[in-house]
Every structure is written in structure tokens, then in C-alpha cells.
Amino acid sequence: MEISIRKVEVSDFNQINALFREFAEFENLSERMTNTVEQMMEEKEHFNCFVAETADGEIAGYVTYFFAYYTWVGKSLYMDDLYVRPDFRGQGIGSLLIHKIIAYAKATGCHRLRWQVSEWNQPAIGFYKKLGANISGVEQNCDLSFSF
């Protein structure tokens, strides 16, 4: 299967938002997914994403990210989500996406790439360990959500 990795475009927002919902369902956290296409349009200058696209224009997966500054290491890239649709898993698309984000982090002068993985997601943990990732299990999420 021919897959290309490219930056997201505004015309992809409907497909991407549907994949966000799919991912939330996969994580058993559908109730936390509140983002909309309209919100994405309003906040598009903050939205960074690479998509894995098939030859016929279908988005098979995505990786979202943002820049961060960590006091101990400096400029870093935070990978928020890496998701591959179930029908496309096992075909190397996740590898293409993570290698793209690793290369991007290096090309933009980042000292670290950081992300989270759910402790129940053993296939993802194995995948990340094969890359050489250190999965510490020391820190826990702290979220404050705001409604406008």
C-alpha cells in the first residue's frame, strides 16, 4: 500500500476530527472528546499534525504535536497523539508517523521528544520500547479544563 506522510491541511479537518473521535473511543474516553471542526478552524494556528494518506486520499492515521520547553533539557517536541485506524494497523504506518515526528524534532533543534502511553496499551508500549523510548511511569497527568 502506498502511503505518504504530509502536513495537515484545513481541508482535512473533517476527516481528522472524525479520527479524533475514533481515537477517543479506542481509549474508552469518548466523553472527554469535545473538540469540533469549528473549534479547530478557530484555533488552527495552534494545531500541528502530520497525516498518513493513502493514494486515494484517505487518511489512515495521524500524529499531533506541539513545541514545549522543559526546564531540565530545553526546547522539546511533545507528541500529543499518534493514531492509526484499525484497518491500517500492522502495515508500518505507525512507524512512518513516529519516524516523521522524530526527524521533525531533530530538524527543528529539539532536545527531547515526549509523549504518553496508556499503561493498558501493551502493543504501543512494546512498539515504543523497540524505538528505545524510556517509559518511566513516574509522572501522572494533571489537567485543569476550562469551558468558555
PDB file of C-alpha atoms in Angstrom:
ATOM      1  CA  MET A   1       0.000   0.000   0.000  1.00  0.00           C
ATOM      2  CA  GLU A   2       1.313   3.413  -0.942  1.00  0.00           C
ATOM      3  CA  ILE A   3       1.293   5.860   1.988  1.00  0.00           C
ATOM      4  CA  SER A   4       2.560   9.418   2.045  1.00  0.00           C
ATOM      5  CA  ILE A   5       3.181  11.492   5.149  1.00  0.00           C
ATOM      6  CA  ARG A   6       2.369  15.179   4.879  1.00  0.00           C
ATOM      7  CA  LYS A   7       1.364  18.183   6.991  1.00  0.00           C
ATOM      8  CA  VAL A   8      -2.323  18.510   7.724  1.00  0.00           C
ATOM      9  CA  GLU A   9      -4.390  20.939   5.663  1.00  0.00           C
ATOM     10  CA  VAL A  10      -7.597  22.753   6.629  1.00  0.00           C
ATOM     11  CA  SER A  11      -9.436  20.602   4.088  1.00  0.00           C
ATOM     12  CA  ASP A  12      -8.513  17.567   6.241  1.00  0.00           C
ATOM     13  CA  PHE A  13     -10.199  18.867   9.399  1.00  0.00           C
ATOM     14  CA  ASN A  14     -13.441  16.892   8.965  1.00  0.00           C
ATOM     15  CA  GLN A  15     -11.558  13.611   8.492  1.00  0.00           C
ATOM     16  CA  ILE A  16      -9.132  14.398  11.296  1.00  0.00           C
ATOM     17  CA  ASN A  17     -11.863  15.324  13.757  1.00  0.00           C
ATOM     18  CA  ALA A  18     -13.621  12.039  12.971  1.00  0.00           C
ATOM     19  CA  LEU A  19     -10.338  10.230  13.698  1.00  0.00           C
ATOM     20  CA  PHE A  20     -10.022  12.142  16.991  1.00  0.00           C
ATOM     21  CA  ARG A  21     -13.418  10.695  17.925  1.00  0.00           C
ATOM     22  CA  GLU A  22     -12.305   7.204  16.835  1.00  0.00           C
ATOM     23  CA  PHE A  23      -9.194   7.517  18.971  1.00  0.00           C
ATOM     24  CA  ALA A  24     -11.223   8.679  21.988  1.00  0.00           C
ATOM     25  CA  GLU A  25     -13.441   5.602  21.570  1.00  0.00           C
ATOM     26  CA  PHE A  26     -10.353   3.374  21.309  1.00  0.00           C
ATOM     27  CA  GLU A  27      -9.119   4.849  24.598  1.00  0.00           C
ATOM     28  CA  ASN A  28     -12.591   4.341  26.160  1.00  0.00           C
ATOM     29  CA  LEU A  29     -12.728   8.082  26.810  1.00  0.00           C
ATOM     30  CA  SER A  30     -15.353   9.273  24.300  1.00  0.00           C
ATOM     31  CA  GLU A  31     -16.942  11.576  26.870  1.00  0.00           C
ATOM     32  CA  ARG A  32     -13.717  13.622  27.035  1.00  0.00           C
ATOM     33  CA  MET A  33     -13.690  14.381  23.302  1.00  0.00           C
ATOM     34  CA  THR A  34     -15.182  17.876  22.996  1.00  0.00           C
ATOM     35  CA  ASN A  35     -13.180  19.292  20.093  1.00  0.00           C
ATOM     36  CA  THR A  36     -15.131  20.237  16.961  1.00  0.00           C
ATOM     37  CA  VAL A  37     -14.214  21.147  13.398  1.00  0.00           C
ATOM     38  CA  GLU A  38     -15.383  24.706  14.150  1.00  0.00           C
ATOM     39  CA  GLN A  39     -13.051  24.888  17.137  1.00  0.00           C
ATOM     40  CA  MET A  40     -10.201  23.501  15.040  1.00  0.00           C
ATOM     41  CA  MET A  41     -10.813  26.256  12.470  1.00  0.00           C
ATOM     42  CA  GLU A  42     -10.752  28.947  15.175  1.00  0.00           C
ATOM     43  CA  GLU A  43      -7.568  27.524  16.713  1.00  0.00           C
ATOM     44  CA  LYS A  44      -5.794  26.325  13.556  1.00  0.00           C
ATOM     45  CA  GLU A  45      -2.637  28.355  14.234  1.00  0.00           C
ATOM     46  CA  HIS A  46      -2.082  26.111  17.275  1.00  0.00           C
ATOM     47  CA  PHE A  47      -2.823  22.814  15.519  1.00  0.00           C
ATOM     48  CA  ASN A  48       0.207  20.853  14.305  1.00  0.00           C
ATOM     49  CA  CYS A  49      -0.270  17.490  12.658  1.00  0.00           C
ATOM     50  CA  PHE A  50       1.162  15.103  10.111  1.00  0.00           C
ATOM     51  CA  VAL A  51      -1.192  12.717   8.344  1.00  0.00           C
ATOM     52  CA  ALA A  52      -0.615   9.352   6.714  1.00  0.00           C
ATOM     53  CA  GLU A  53      -2.544   9.432   3.459  1.00  0.00           C
ATOM     54  CA  THR A  54      -3.347   6.606   1.051  1.00  0.00           C
ATOM     55  CA  ALA A  55      -3.019   7.003  -2.713  1.00  0.00           C
ATOM     56  CA  ASP A  56      -6.785   7.623  -2.936  1.00  0.00           C
ATOM     57  CA  GLY A  57      -6.717  10.449  -0.360  1.00  0.00           C
ATOM     58  CA  GLU A  58      -7.945   8.553   2.690  1.00  0.00           C
ATOM     59  CA  ILE A  59      -6.283   9.488   5.977  1.00  0.00           C
ATOM     60  CA  ALA A  60      -5.082   6.255   7.571  1.00  0.00           C
ATOM     61  CA  GLY A  61      -3.551   7.843  10.670  1.00  0.00           C
ATOM     62  CA  TYR A  62      -2.103  10.976  12.186  1.00  0.00           C
ATOM     63  CA  VAL A  63       0.352  12.353  14.690  1.00  0.00           C
ATOM     64  CA  THR A  64      -0.293  15.634  16.523  1.00  0.00           C
ATOM     65  CA  TYR A  65       2.392  17.638  18.290  1.00  0.00           C
ATOM     66  CA  PHE A  66       3.410  20.947  19.798  1.00  0.00           C
ATOM     67  CA  PHE A  67       6.605  22.588  20.952  1.00  0.00           C
ATOM     68  CA  ALA A  68       7.359  22.746  24.664  1.00  0.00           C
ATOM     69  CA  TYR A  69      10.171  23.996  26.822  1.00  0.00           C
ATOM     70  CA  TYR A  70      11.287  21.725  29.650  1.00  0.00           C
ATOM     71  CA  THR A  71      13.486  23.341  32.256  1.00  0.00           C
ATOM     72  CA  TRP A  72      15.824  20.372  32.552  1.00  0.00           C
ATOM     73  CA  VAL A  73      16.502  19.862  28.826  1.00  0.00           C
ATOM     74  CA  GLY A  74      15.232  22.919  26.920  1.00  0.00           C
ATOM     75  CA  LYS A  75      13.327  23.012  23.636  1.00  0.00           C
ATOM     76  CA  SER A  76      11.329  19.849  23.081  1.00  0.00           C
ATOM     77  CA  LEU A  77       8.536  18.436  20.986  1.00  0.00           C
ATOM     78  CA  TYR A  78       5.509  16.897  22.647  1.00  0.00           C
ATOM     79  CA  MET A  79       3.705  14.229  20.634  1.00  0.00           C
ATOM     80  CA  ASP A  80       0.103  14.511  21.757  1.00  0.00           C
ATOM     81  CA  ASP A  81      -1.443  11.658  19.771  1.00  0.00           C
ATOM     82  CA  LEU A  82      -0.294   9.000  17.350  1.00  0.00           C
ATOM     83  CA  TYR A  83      -3.242   7.082  15.937  1.00  0.00           C
ATOM     84  CA  VAL A  84      -3.609   4.597  13.101  1.00  0.00           C
ATOM     85  CA  ARG A  85      -7.068   3.433  12.091  1.00  0.00           C
ATOM     86  CA  PRO A  86      -7.699  -0.266  12.858  1.00  0.00           C
ATOM     87  CA  ASP A  87      -7.984  -1.264   9.177  1.00  0.00           C
ATOM     88  CA  PHE A  88      -4.493   0.107   8.539  1.00  0.00           C
ATOM     89  CA  ARG A  89      -2.632  -1.286  11.547  1.00  0.00           C
ATOM     90  CA  GLY A  90       0.212  -3.733  11.045  1.00  0.00           C
ATOM     91  CA  GLN A  91       1.300  -2.112   7.773  1.00  0.00           C
ATOM     92  CA  GLY A  92       4.102   0.099   9.102  1.00  0.00           C
ATOM     93  CA  ILE A  93       2.075   3.326   9.161  1.00  0.00           C
ATOM     94  CA  GLY A  94       2.713   3.923  12.873  1.00  0.00           C
ATOM     95  CA  SER A  95       6.440   3.543  12.200  1.00  0.00           C
ATOM     96  CA  LEU A  96       6.264   6.038   9.337  1.00  0.00           C
ATOM     97  CA  LEU A  97       4.468   8.553  11.535  1.00  0.00           C
ATOM     98  CA  ILE A  98       6.755   8.242  14.544  1.00  0.00           C
ATOM     99  CA  HIS A  99       9.893   8.379  12.407  1.00  0.00           C
ATOM    100  CA  LYS A 100       8.497  11.527  10.767  1.00  0.00           C
ATOM    101  CA  ILE A 101       7.950  13.182  14.151  1.00  0.00           C
ATOM    102  CA  ILE A 102      11.401  12.072  15.391  1.00  0.00           C
ATOM    103  CA  ALA A 103      13.023  13.540  12.272  1.00  0.00           C
ATOM    104  CA  TYR A 104      10.977  16.730  12.669  1.00  0.00           C
ATOM    105  CA  ALA A 105      12.024  17.096  16.312  1.00  0.00           C
ATOM    106  CA  LYS A 106      15.678  16.736  15.341  1.00  0.00           C
ATOM    107  CA  ALA A 107      15.368  19.079  12.336  1.00  0.00           C
ATOM    108  CA  THR A 108      13.816  21.804  14.498  1.00  0.00           C
ATOM    109  CA  GLY A 109      16.546  21.629  17.147  1.00  0.00           C
ATOM    110  CA  CYS A 110      14.617  19.844  19.874  1.00  0.00           C
ATOM    111  CA  HIS A 111      16.477  18.092  22.672  1.00  0.00           C
ATOM    112  CA  ARG A 112      13.639  15.714  23.521  1.00  0.00           C
ATOM    113  CA  LEU A 113      10.513  14.151  22.135  1.00  0.00           C
ATOM    114  CA  ARG A 114       7.989  13.343  24.843  1.00  0.00           C
ATOM    115  CA  TRP A 115       4.622  11.592  24.802  1.00  0.00           C
ATOM    116  CA  GLN A 116       2.354   9.451  26.936  1.00  0.00           C
ATOM    117  CA  VAL A 117       1.107   5.918  26.519  1.00  0.00           C
ATOM    118  CA  SER A 118      -1.753   4.284  28.401  1.00  0.00           C
ATOM    119  CA  GLU A 119      -0.466   1.584  30.749  1.00  0.00           C
ATOM    120  CA  TRP A 120      -3.032  -0.899  29.364  1.00  0.00           C
ATOM    121  CA  ASN A 121      -1.856  -0.424  25.759  1.00  0.00           C
ATOM    122  CA  GLN A 122       0.778  -3.147  25.663  1.00  0.00           C
ATOM    123  CA  PRO A 123       1.174  -3.180  21.845  1.00  0.00           C
ATOM    124  CA  ALA A 124       2.025   0.539  21.891  1.00  0.00           C
ATOM    125  CA  ILE A 125       4.375   0.121  24.855  1.00  0.00           C
ATOM    126  CA  GLY A 126       6.224  -2.654  23.022  1.00  0.00           C
ATOM    127  CA  PHE A 127       6.397  -0.518  19.865  1.00  0.00           C
ATOM    128  CA  TYR A 128       7.836   2.446  21.772  1.00  0.00           C
ATOM    129  CA  LYS A 129      10.336   0.318  23.689  1.00  0.00           C
ATOM    130  CA  LYS A 130      11.661  -1.060  20.382  1.00  0.00           C
ATOM    131  CA  LEU A 131      12.398   2.543  19.410  1.00  0.00           C
ATOM    132  CA  GLY A 132      14.460   2.930  22.572  1.00  0.00           C
ATOM    133  CA  ALA A 133      11.949   5.048  24.487  1.00  0.00           C
ATOM    134  CA  ASN A 134      12.242   5.258  28.244  1.00  0.00           C
ATOM    135  CA  ILE A 135       8.793   4.691  29.757  1.00  0.00           C
ATOM    136  CA  SER A 136       9.199   5.947  33.303  1.00  0.00           C
ATOM    137  CA  GLY A 137       5.795   5.572  34.936  1.00  0.00           C
ATOM    138  CA  VAL A 138       6.884   8.199  37.478  1.00  0.00           C
ATOM    139  CA  GLU A 139       4.715  11.147  36.454  1.00  0.00           C
ATOM    140  CA  GLN A 140       0.941  11.361  36.293  1.00  0.00           C
ATOM    141  CA  ASN A 141      -1.326  13.655  34.304  1.00  0.00           C
ATOM    142  CA  CYS A 142      -2.675  16.790  35.932  1.00  0.00           C
ATOM    143  CA  ASP A 143      -5.410  18.505  33.906  1.00  0.00           C
ATOM    144  CA  LEU A 144      -7.462  21.634  34.506  1.00  0.00           C
ATOM    145  CA  SER A 145     -10.204  22.008  31.912  1.00  0.00           C
ATOM    146  CA  PHE A 146     -11.917  25.295  31.105  1.00  0.00           C
ATOM    147  CA  SER A 147     -15.239  25.983  29.409  1.00  0.00           C
ATOM    148  CA  PHE A 148     -15.873  29.190  27.529  1.00  0.00           C
TER     149      PHE A 148
END
